[in-house]
mmCIF file with all atom_site columns, C-alpha atoms in Angstrom:
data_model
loop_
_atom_site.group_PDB
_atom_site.id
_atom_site.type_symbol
_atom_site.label_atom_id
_atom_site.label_alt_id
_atom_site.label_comp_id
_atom_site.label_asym_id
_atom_site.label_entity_id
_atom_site.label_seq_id
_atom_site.pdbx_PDB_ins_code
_atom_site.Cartn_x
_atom_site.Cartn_y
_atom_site.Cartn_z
_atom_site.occupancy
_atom_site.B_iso_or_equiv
_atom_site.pdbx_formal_charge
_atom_site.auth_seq_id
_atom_site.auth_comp_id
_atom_site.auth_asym_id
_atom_site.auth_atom_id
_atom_site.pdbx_PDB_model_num
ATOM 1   C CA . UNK A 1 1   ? 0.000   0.000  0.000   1.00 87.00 ? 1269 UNK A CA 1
ATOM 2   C CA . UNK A 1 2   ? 2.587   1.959  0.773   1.00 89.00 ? 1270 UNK A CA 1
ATOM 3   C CA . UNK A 1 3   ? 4.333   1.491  -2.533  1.00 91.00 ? 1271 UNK A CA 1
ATOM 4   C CA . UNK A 1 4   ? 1.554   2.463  -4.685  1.00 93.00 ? 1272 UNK A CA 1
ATOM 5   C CA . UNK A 1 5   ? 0.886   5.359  -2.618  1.00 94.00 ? 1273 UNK A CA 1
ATOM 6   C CA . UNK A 1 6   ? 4.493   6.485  -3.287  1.00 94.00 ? 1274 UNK A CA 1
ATOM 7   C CA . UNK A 1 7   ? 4.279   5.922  -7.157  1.00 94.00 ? 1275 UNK A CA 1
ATOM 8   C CA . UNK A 1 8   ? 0.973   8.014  -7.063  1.00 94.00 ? 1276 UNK A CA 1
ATOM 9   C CA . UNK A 1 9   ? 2.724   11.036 -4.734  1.00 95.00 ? 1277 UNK A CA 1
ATOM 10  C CA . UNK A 1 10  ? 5.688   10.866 -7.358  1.00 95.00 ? 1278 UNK A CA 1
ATOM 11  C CA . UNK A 1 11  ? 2.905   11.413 -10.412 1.00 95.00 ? 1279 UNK A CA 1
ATOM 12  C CA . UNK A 1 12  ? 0.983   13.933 -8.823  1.00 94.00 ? 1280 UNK A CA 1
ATOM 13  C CA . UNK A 1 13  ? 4.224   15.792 -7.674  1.00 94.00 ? 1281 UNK A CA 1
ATOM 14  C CA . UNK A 1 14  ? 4.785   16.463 -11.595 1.00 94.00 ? 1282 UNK A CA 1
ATOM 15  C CA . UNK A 1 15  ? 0.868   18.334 -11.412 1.00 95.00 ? 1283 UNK A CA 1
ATOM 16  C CA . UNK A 1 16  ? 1.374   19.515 -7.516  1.00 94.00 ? 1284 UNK A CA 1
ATOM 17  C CA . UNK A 1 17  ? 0.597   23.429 -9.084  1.00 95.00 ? 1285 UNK A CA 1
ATOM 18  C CA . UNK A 1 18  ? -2.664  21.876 -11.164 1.00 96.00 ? 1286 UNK A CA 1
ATOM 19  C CA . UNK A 1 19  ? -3.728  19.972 -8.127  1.00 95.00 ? 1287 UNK A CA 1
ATOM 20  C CA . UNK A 1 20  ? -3.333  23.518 -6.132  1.00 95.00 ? 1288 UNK A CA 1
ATOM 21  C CA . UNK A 1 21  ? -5.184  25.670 -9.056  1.00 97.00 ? 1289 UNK A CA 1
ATOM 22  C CA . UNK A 1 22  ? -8.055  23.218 -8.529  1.00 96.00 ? 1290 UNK A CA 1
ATOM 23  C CA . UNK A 1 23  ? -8.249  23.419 -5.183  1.00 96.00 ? 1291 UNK A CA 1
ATOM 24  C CA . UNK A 1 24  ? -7.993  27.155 -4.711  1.00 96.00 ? 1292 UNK A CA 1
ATOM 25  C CA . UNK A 1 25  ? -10.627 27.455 -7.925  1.00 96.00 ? 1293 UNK A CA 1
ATOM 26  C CA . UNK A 1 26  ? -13.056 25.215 -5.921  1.00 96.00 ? 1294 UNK A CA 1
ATOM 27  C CA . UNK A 1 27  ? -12.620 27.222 -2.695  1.00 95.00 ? 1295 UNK A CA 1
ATOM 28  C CA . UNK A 1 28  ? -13.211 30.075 -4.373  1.00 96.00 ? 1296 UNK A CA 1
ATOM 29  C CA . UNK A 1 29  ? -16.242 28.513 -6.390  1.00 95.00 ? 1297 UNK A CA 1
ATOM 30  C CA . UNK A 1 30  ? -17.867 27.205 -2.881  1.00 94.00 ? 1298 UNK A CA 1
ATOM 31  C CA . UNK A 1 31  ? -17.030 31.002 -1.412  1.00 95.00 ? 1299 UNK A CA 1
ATOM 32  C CA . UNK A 1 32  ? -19.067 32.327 -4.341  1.00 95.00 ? 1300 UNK A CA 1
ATOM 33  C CA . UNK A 1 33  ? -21.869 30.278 -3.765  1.00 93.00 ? 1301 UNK A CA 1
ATOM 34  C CA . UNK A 1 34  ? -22.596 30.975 -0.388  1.00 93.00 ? 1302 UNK A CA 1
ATOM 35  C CA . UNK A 1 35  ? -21.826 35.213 -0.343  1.00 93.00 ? 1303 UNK A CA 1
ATOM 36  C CA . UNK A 1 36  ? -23.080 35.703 -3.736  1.00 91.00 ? 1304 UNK A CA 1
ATOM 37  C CA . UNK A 1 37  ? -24.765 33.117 -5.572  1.00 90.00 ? 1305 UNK A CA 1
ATOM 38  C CA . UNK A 1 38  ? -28.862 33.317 -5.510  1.00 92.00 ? 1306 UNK A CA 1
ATOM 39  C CA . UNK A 1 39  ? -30.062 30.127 -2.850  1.00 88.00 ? 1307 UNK A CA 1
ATOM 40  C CA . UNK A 1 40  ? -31.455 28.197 -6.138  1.00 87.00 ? 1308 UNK A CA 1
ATOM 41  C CA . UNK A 1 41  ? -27.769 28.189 -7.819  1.00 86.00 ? 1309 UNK A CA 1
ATOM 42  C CA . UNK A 1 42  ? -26.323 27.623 -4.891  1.00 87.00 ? 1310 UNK A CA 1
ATOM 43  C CA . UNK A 1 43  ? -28.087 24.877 -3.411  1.00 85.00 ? 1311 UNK A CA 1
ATOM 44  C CA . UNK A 1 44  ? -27.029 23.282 -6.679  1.00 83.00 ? 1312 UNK A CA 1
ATOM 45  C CA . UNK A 1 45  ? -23.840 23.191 -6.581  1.00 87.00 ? 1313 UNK A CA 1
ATOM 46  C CA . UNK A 1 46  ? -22.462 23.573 -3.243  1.00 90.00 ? 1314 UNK A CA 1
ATOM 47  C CA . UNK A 1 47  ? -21.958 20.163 -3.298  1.00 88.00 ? 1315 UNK A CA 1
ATOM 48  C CA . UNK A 1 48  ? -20.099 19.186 -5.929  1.00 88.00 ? 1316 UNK A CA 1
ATOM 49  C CA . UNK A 1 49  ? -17.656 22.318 -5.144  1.00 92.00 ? 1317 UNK A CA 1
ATOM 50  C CA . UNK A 1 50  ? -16.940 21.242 -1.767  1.00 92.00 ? 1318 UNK A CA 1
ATOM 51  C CA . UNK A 1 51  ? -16.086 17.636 -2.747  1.00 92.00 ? 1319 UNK A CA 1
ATOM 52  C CA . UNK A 1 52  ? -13.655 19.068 -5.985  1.00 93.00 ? 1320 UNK A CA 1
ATOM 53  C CA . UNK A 1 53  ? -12.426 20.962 -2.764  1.00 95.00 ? 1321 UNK A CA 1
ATOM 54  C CA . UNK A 1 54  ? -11.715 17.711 -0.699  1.00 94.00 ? 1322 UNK A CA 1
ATOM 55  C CA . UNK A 1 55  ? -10.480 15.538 -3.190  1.00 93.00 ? 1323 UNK A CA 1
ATOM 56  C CA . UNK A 1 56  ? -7.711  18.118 -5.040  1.00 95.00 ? 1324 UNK A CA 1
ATOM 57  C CA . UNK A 1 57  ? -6.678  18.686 -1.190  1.00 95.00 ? 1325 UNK A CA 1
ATOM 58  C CA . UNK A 1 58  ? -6.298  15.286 -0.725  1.00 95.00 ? 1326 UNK A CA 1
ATOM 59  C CA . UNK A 1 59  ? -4.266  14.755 -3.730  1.00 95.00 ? 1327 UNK A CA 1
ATOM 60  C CA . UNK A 1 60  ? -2.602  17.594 -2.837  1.00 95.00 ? 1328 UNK A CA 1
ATOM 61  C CA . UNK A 1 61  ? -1.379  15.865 0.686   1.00 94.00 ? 1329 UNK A CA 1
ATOM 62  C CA . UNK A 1 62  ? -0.616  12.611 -0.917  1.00 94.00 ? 1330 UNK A CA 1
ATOM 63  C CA . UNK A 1 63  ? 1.647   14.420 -2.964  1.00 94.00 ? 1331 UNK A CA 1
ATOM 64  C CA . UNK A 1 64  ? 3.229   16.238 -0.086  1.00 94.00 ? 1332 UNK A CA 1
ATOM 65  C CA . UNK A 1 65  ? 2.834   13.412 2.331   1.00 93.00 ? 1333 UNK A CA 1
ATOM 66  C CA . UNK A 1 66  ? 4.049   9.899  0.837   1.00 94.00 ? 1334 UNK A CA 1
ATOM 67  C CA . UNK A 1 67  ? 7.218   11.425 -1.904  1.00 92.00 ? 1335 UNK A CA 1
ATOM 68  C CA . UNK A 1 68  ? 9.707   10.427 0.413   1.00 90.00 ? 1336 UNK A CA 1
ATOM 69  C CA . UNK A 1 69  ? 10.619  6.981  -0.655  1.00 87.00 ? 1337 UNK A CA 1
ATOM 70  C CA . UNK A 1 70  ? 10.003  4.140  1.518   1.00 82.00 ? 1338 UNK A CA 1
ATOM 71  C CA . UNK A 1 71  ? 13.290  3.624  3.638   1.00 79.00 ? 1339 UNK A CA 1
ATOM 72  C CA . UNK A 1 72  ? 15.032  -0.331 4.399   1.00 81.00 ? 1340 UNK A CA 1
ATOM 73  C CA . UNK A 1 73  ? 16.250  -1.013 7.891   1.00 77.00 ? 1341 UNK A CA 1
ATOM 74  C CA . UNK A 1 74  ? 19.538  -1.429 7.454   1.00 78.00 ? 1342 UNK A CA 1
ATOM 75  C CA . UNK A 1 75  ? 20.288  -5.728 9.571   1.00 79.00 ? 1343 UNK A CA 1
ATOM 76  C CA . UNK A 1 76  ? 23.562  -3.409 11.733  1.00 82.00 ? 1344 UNK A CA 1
ATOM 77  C CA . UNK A 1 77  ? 21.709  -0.652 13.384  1.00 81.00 ? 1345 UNK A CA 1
ATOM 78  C CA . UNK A 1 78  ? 21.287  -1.276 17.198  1.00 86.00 ? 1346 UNK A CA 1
ATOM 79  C CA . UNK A 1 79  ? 17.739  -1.884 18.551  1.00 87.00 ? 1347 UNK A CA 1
ATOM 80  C CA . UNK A 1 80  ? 16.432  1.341  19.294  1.00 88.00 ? 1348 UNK A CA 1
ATOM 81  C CA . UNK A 1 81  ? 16.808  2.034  15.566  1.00 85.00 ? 1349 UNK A CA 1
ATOM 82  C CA . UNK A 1 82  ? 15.146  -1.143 14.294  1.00 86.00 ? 1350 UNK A CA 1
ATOM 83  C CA . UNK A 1 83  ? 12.177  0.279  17.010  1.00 89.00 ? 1351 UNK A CA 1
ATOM 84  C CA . UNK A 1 84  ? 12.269  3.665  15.330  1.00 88.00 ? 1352 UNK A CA 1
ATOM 85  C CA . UNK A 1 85  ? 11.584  2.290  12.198  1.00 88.00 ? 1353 UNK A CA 1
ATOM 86  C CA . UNK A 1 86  ? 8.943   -0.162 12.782  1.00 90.00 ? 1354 UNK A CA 1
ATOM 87  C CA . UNK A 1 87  ? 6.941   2.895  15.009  1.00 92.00 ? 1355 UNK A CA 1
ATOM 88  C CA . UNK A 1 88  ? 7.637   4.906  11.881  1.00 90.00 ? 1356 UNK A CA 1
ATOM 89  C CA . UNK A 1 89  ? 6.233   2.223  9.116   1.00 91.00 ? 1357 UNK A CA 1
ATOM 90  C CA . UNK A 1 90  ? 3.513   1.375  11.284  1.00 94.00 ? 1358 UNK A CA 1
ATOM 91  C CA . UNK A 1 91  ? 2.947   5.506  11.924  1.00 93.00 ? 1359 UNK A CA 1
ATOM 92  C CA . UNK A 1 92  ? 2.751   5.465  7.567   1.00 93.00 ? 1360 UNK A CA 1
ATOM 93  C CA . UNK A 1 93  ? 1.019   2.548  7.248   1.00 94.00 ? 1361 UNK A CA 1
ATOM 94  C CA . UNK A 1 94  ? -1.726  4.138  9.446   1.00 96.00 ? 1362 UNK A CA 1
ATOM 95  C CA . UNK A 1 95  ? -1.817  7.539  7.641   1.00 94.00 ? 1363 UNK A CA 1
ATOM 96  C CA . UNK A 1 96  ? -2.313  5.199  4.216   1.00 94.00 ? 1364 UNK A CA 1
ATOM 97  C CA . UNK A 1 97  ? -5.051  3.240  6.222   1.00 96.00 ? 1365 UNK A CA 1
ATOM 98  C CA . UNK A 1 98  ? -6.410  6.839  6.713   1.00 95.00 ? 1366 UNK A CA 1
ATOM 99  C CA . UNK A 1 99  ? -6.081  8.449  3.418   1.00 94.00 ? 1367 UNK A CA 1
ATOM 100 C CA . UNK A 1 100 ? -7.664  5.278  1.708   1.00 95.00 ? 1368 UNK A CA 1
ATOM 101 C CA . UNK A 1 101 ? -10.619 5.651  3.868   1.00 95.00 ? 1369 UNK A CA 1
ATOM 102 C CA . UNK A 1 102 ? -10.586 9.821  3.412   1.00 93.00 ? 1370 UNK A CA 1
ATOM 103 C CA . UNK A 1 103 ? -11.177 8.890  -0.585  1.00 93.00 ? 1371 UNK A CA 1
ATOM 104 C CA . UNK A 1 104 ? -13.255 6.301  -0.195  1.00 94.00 ? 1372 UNK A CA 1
ATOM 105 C CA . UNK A 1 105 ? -15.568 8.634  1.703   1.00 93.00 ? 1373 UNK A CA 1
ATOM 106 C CA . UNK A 1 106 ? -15.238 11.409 -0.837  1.00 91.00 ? 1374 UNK A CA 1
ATOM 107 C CA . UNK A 1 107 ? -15.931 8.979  -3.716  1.00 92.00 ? 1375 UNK A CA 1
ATOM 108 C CA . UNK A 1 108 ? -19.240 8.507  -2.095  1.00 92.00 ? 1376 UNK A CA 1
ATOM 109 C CA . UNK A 1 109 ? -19.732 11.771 -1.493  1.00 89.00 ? 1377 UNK A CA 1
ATOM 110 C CA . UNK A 1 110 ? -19.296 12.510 -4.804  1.00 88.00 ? 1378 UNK A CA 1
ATOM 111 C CA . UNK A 1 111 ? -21.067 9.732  -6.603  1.00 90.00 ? 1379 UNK A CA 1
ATOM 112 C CA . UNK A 1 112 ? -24.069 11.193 -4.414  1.00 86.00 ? 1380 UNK A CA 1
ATOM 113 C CA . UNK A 1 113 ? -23.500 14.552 -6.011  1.00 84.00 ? 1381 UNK A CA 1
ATOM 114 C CA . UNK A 1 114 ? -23.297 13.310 -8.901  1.00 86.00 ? 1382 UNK A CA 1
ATOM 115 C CA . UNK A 1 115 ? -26.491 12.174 -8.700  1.00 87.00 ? 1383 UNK A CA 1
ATOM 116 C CA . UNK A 1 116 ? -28.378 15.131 -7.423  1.00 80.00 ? 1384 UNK A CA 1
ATOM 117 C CA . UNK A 1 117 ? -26.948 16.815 -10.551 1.00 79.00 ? 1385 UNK A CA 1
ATOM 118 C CA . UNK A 1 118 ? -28.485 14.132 -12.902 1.00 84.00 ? 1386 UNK A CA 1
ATOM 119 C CA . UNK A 1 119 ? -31.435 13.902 -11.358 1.00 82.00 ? 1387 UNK A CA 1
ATOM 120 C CA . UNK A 1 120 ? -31.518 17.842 -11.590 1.00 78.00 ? 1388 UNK A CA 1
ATOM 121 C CA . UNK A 1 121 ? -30.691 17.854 -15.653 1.00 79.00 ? 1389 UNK A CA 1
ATOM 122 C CA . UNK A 1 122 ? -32.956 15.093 -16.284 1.00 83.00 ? 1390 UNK A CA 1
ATOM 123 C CA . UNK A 1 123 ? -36.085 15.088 -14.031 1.00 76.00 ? 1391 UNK A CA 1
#
């Protein structure tokens, strides 16, 4: 897990100003809608702003968070060194466990959105 989230922090690393334009674009977007935006536009779209919000900022901290590679223990360092490292992969390990369950979430989110937008063009 931890390798593909390192091949996917490298990738977005080359885009890390596109995944930022998005992200400020949607904040900005969702900051329109609720000072300016009349309630029948905004109650559209609110949505779907918020979860382009979420999901470029969490691209944006899995390319900030997991682009350090993932290090080997090296068999000749003492014990409290071998402890280090374990508390560290298991630390990383976690924070994937937690990021896989922060897009999971925000796929749902915006599959739901998604939704309300069809249902809104088509019914």
């Amino acid at each position: 897990m931890l390798a593909f989230y390192h091949k996917l922090a490298v990738k977005l690393a080359k885009i890390r100003w596109l995944v930022l334009l998005i992200n400020i674009s949607a904040l900005l977007a969702f900051i329109y809608l609720i000072a300016v935006a009349e309630a029948n536009l905004a109650q559209q779209w609110q949505l779907t702003s918020i979860v382009i919000w979420l999901f470029s900022l969490l691209a944006y901290l899995i390319s900030l968070l997991f682009i350090e590679p993932i290090a080997q223990v090296n068999p000749k360092l003492g014990f409290i060194a071998k402890v280090s490292y374990r508390l560290q992969l298991i630390g990383k390990y976690l924070l994937a466990l937690f990021m896989s369950g922060l897009v999971f979430t925000i796929i749902f989110i915006g599959l739901r959105a998604l939704l309300g937008i069809i249902r809104s063009l088509f019914f």
